CSV table of C-alpha atoms and ligand atoms in Angstrom, one decimal:
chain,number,residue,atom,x,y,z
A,1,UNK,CA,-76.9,-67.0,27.4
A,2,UNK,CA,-74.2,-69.6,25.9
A,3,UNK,CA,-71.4,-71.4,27.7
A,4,UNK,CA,-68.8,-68.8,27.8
A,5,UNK,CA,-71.2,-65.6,28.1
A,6,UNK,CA,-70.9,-66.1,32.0
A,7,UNK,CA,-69.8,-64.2,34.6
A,8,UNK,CA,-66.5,-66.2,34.9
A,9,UNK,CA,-66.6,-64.9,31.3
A,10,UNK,CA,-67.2,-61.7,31.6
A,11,UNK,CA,-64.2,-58.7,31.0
A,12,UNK,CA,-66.2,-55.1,31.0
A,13,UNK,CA,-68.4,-54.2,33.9
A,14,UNK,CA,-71.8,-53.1,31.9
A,15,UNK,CA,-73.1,-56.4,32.4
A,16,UNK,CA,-71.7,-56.9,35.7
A,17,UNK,CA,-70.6,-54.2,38.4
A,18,UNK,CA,-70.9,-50.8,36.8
A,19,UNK,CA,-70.3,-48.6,40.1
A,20,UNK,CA,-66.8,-50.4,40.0
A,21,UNK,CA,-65.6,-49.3,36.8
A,22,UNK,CA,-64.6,-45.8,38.3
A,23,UNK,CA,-62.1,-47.0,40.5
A,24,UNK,CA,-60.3,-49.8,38.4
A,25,UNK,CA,-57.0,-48.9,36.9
A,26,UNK,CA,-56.1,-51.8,35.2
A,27,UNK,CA,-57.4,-55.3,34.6
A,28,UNK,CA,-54.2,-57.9,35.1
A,29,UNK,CA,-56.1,-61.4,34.4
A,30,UNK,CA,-59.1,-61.2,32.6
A,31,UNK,CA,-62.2,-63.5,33.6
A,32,UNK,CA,-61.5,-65.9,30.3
A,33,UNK,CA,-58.0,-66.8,31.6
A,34,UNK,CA,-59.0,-67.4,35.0
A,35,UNK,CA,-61.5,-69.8,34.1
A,36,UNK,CA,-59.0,-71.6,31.3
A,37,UNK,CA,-56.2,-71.9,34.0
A,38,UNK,CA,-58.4,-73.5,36.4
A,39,UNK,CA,-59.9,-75.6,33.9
A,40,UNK,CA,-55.8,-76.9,33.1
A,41,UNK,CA,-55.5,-76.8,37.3
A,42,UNK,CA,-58.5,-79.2,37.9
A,43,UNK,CA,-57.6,-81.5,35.5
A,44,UNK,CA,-54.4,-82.0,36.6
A,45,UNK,CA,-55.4,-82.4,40.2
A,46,UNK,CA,-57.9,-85.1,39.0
A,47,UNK,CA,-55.4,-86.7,37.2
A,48,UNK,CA,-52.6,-86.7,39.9
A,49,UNK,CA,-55.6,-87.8,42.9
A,50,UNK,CA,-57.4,-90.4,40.6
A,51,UNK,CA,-59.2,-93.4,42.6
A,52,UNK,CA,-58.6,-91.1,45.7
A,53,UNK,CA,-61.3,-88.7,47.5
A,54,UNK,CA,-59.8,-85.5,48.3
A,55,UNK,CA,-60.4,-82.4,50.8
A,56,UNK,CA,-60.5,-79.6,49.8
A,57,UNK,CA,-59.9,-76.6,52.3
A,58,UNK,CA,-60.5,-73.0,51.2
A,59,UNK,CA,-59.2,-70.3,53.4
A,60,UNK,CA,-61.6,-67.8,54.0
A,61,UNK,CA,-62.5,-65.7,52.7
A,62,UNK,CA,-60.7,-64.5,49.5
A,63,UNK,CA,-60.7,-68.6,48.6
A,64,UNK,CA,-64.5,-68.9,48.1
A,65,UNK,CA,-64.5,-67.7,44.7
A,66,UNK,CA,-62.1,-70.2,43.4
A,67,UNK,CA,-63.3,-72.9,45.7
A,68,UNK,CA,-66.6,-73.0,44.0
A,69,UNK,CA,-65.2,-72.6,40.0
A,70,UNK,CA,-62.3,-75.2,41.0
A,71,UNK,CA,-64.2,-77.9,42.8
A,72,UNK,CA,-66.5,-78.1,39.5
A,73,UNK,CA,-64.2,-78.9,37.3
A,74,UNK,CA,-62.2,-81.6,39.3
A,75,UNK,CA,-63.6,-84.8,38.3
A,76,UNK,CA,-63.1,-86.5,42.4
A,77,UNK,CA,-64.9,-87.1,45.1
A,78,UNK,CA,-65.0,-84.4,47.0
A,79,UNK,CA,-65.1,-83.0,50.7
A,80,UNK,CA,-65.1,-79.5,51.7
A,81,UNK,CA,-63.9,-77.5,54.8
A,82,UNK,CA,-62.8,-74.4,55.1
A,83,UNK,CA,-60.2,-71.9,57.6
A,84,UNK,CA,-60.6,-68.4,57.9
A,85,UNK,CA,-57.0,-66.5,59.2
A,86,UNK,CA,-56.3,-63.3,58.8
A,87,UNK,CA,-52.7,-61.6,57.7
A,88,UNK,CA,-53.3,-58.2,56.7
A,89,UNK,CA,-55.0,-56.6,59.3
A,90,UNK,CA,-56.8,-53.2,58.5
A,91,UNK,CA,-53.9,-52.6,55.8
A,92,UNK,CA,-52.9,-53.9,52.7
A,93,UNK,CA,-49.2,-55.0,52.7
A,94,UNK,CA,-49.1,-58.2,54.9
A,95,UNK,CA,-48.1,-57.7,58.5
A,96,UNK,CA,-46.9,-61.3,58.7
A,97,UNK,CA,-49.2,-61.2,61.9
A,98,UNK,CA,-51.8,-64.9,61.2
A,99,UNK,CA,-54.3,-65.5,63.8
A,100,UNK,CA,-57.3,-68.4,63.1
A,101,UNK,CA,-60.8,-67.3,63.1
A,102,UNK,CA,-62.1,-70.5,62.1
A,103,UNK,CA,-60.9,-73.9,62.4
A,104,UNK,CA,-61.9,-76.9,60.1
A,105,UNK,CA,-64.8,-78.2,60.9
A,106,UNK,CA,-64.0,-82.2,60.6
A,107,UNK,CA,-60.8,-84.2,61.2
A,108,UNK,CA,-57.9,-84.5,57.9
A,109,UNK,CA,-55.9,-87.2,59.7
A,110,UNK,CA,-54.9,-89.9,57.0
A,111,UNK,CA,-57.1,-87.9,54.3
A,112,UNK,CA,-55.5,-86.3,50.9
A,113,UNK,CA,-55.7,-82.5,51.4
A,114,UNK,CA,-55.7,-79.9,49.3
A,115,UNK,CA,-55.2,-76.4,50.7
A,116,UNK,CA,-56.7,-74.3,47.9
A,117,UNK,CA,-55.6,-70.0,48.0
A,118,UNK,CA,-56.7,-67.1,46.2
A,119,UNK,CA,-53.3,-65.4,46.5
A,120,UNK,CA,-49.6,-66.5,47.7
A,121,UNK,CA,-48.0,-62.9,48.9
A,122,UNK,CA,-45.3,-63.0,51.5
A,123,UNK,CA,-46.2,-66.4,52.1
A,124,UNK,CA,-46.6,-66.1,56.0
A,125,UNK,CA,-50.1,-67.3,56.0
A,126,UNK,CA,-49.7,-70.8,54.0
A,127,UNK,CA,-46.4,-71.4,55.8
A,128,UNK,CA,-48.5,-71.3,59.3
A,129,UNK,CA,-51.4,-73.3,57.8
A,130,UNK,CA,-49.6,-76.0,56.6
A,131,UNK,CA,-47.3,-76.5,59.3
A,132,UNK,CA,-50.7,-76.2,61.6
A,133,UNK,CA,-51.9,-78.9,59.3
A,134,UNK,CA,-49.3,-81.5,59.0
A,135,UNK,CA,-49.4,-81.6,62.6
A,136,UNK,CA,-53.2,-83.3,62.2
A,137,UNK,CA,-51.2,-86.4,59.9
A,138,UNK,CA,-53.0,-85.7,56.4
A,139,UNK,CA,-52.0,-88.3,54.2
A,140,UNK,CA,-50.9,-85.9,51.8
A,141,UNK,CA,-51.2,-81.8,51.9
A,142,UNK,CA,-50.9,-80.1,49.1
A,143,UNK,CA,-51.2,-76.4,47.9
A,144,UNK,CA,-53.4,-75.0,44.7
A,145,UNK,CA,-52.9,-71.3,45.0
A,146,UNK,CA,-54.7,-69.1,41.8
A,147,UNK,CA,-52.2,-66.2,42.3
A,148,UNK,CA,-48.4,-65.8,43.5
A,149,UNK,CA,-46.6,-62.5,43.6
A,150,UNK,CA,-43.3,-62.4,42.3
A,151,UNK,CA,-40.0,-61.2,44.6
A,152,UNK,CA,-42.0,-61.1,47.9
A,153,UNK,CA,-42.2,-64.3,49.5
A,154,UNK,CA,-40.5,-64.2,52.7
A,155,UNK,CA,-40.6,-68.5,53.3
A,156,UNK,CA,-39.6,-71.3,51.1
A,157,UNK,CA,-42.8,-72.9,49.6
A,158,UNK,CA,-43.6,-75.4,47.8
A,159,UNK,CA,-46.9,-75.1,45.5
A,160,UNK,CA,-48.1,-77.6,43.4
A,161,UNK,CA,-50.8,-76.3,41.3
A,162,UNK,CA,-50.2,-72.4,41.3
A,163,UNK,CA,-52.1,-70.4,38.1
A,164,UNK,CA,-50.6,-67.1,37.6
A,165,UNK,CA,-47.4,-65.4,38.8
A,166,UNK,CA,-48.3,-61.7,39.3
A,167,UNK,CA,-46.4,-58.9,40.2
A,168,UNK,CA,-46.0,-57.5,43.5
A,169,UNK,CA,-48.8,-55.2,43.5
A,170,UNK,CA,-52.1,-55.0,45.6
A,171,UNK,CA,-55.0,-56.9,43.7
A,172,UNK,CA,-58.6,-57.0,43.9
A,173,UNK,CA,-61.3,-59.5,41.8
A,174,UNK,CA,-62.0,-62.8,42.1
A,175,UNK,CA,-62.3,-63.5,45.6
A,176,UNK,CA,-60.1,-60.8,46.9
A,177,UNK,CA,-61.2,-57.6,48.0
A,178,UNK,CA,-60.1,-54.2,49.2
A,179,UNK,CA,-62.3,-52.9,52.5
A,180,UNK,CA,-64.7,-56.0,51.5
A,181,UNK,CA,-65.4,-54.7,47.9
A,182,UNK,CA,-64.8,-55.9,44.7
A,183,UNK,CA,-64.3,-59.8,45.3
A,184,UNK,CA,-67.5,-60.9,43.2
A,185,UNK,CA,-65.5,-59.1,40.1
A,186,UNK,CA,-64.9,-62.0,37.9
A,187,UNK,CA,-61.3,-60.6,37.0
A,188,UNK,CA,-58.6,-59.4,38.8
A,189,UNK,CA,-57.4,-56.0,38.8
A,190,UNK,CA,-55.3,-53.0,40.3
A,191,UNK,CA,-56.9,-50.1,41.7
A,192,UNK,CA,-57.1,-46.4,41.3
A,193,UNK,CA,-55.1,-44.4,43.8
A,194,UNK,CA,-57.3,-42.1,45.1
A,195,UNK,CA,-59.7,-45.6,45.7
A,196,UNK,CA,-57.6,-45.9,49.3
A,197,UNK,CA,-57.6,-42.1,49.8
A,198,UNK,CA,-61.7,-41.9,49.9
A,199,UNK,CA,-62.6,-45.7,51.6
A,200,UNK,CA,-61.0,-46.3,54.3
A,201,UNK,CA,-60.8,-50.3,55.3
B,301,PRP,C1,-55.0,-62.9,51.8
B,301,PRP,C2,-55.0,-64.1,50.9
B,301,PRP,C3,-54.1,-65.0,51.7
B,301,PRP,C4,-53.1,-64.1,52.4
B,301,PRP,C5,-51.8,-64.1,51.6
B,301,PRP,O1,-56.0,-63.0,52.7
B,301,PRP,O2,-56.3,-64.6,50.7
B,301,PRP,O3,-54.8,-65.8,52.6
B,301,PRP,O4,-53.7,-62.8,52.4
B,301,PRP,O5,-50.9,-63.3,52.2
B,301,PRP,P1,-49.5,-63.7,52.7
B,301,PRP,O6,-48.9,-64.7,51.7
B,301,PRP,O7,-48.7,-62.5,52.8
B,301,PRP,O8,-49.6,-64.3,54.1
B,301,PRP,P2,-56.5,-61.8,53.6
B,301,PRP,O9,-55.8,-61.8,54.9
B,301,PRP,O10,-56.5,-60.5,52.8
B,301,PRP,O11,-58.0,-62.2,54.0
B,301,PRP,P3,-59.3,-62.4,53.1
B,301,PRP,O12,-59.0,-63.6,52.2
B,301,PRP,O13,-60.4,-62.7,54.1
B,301,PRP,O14,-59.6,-61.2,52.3
């Protein structure tokens, strides 16, 4: 297999996740632009944080995904940590409702931080973190968020590094999930209707 032929790669789903291909209706970033925008993402962030060591903190869970392709391309010292929250409850428009299931694991006071999201929706989650966050002193706290939806946000933000502007529809793939399926998809995608009439999250 060549550089390139990899899952990150990978656009149809016969060398991948065949049982999914029923329910996807259609794919809105394919695997090759993920991985080119976060290619362009890290090396910005390793440009702007040169001569520095930064955290990075994934929020759990739909953040692993780009964690792991992210981190590898960003030419730093790195340290990881991650939060879990959640903000959608059972359903999938956000409730604006953000509870902490997991805390970071070490202390970010004086460190550069780097919150890193799979997806910026209303906005309600990253506006608690990072006013949870400053509140610890970071040095610096920044945002790289993969995905922002268009029109929704309810909160001024600001994000640095964001990839893609998407519209305002519920997304699964790479990282995120619907009733904890489809997040090792290497694209993301809408789904079929009748998906949320037959599983139930
Ligand atoms: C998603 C996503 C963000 C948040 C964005 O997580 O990963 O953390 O929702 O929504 P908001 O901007 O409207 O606040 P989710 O709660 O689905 O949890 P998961 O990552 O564990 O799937």
């Amino acid at each position: 297999m060549s550089e390139g032929d990899g899952v990150g790669a990978s656009t149809t789903f016969a060398d991948h996740v065949a049982e999914y291909e029923k329910d996807i209706d259609e794919v809105l970033i394919t695997g090759e632009e993920i991985q080119a925008k976060i290619r362009a993402l890290a090396d910005q962030i390793t440009e702007d944080y040169r001569g520095r060591e930064l955290v990075l903190i994934g929020v759990l869970k739909g953040a692993f995904i780009i964690m792991a392709d992210l981190s590898r391309h960003i030419r730093l010292p790195l340290q990881f940590d991650f939060m879990a929250v959640s903000s959608y409850g059972a359903a999938t428009k956000t409730s604006g409702v953000v509870r902490i299931l997991k805390d970071l694991d070490h202390e970010i006071e004086q460190r550069d931080v780097l919150v890193v999201e799979d997806i910026v929706d209303s906005g309600l989650t990253l506006q608690y973190l990072l006013k949870n966050l400053s509140t610890r002193k970071p040095a610096t706290l920044e945002v790289c968020a993969l995905m922002q939806k268009t029109d929704v946000q309810q909160v001024p933000l600001d994000i640095k590094y964001r990839g893609f502007e998407i519209p305002p529809v519920f997304v699964i793939g790479y990282g995120l999930d619907y009733a904890e399926r489809y997040r090792n998809l290497p694209f993301v995608a809408t789904l079929r209707p009748e998906v949320y009439q037959t599983i139930a999250e």
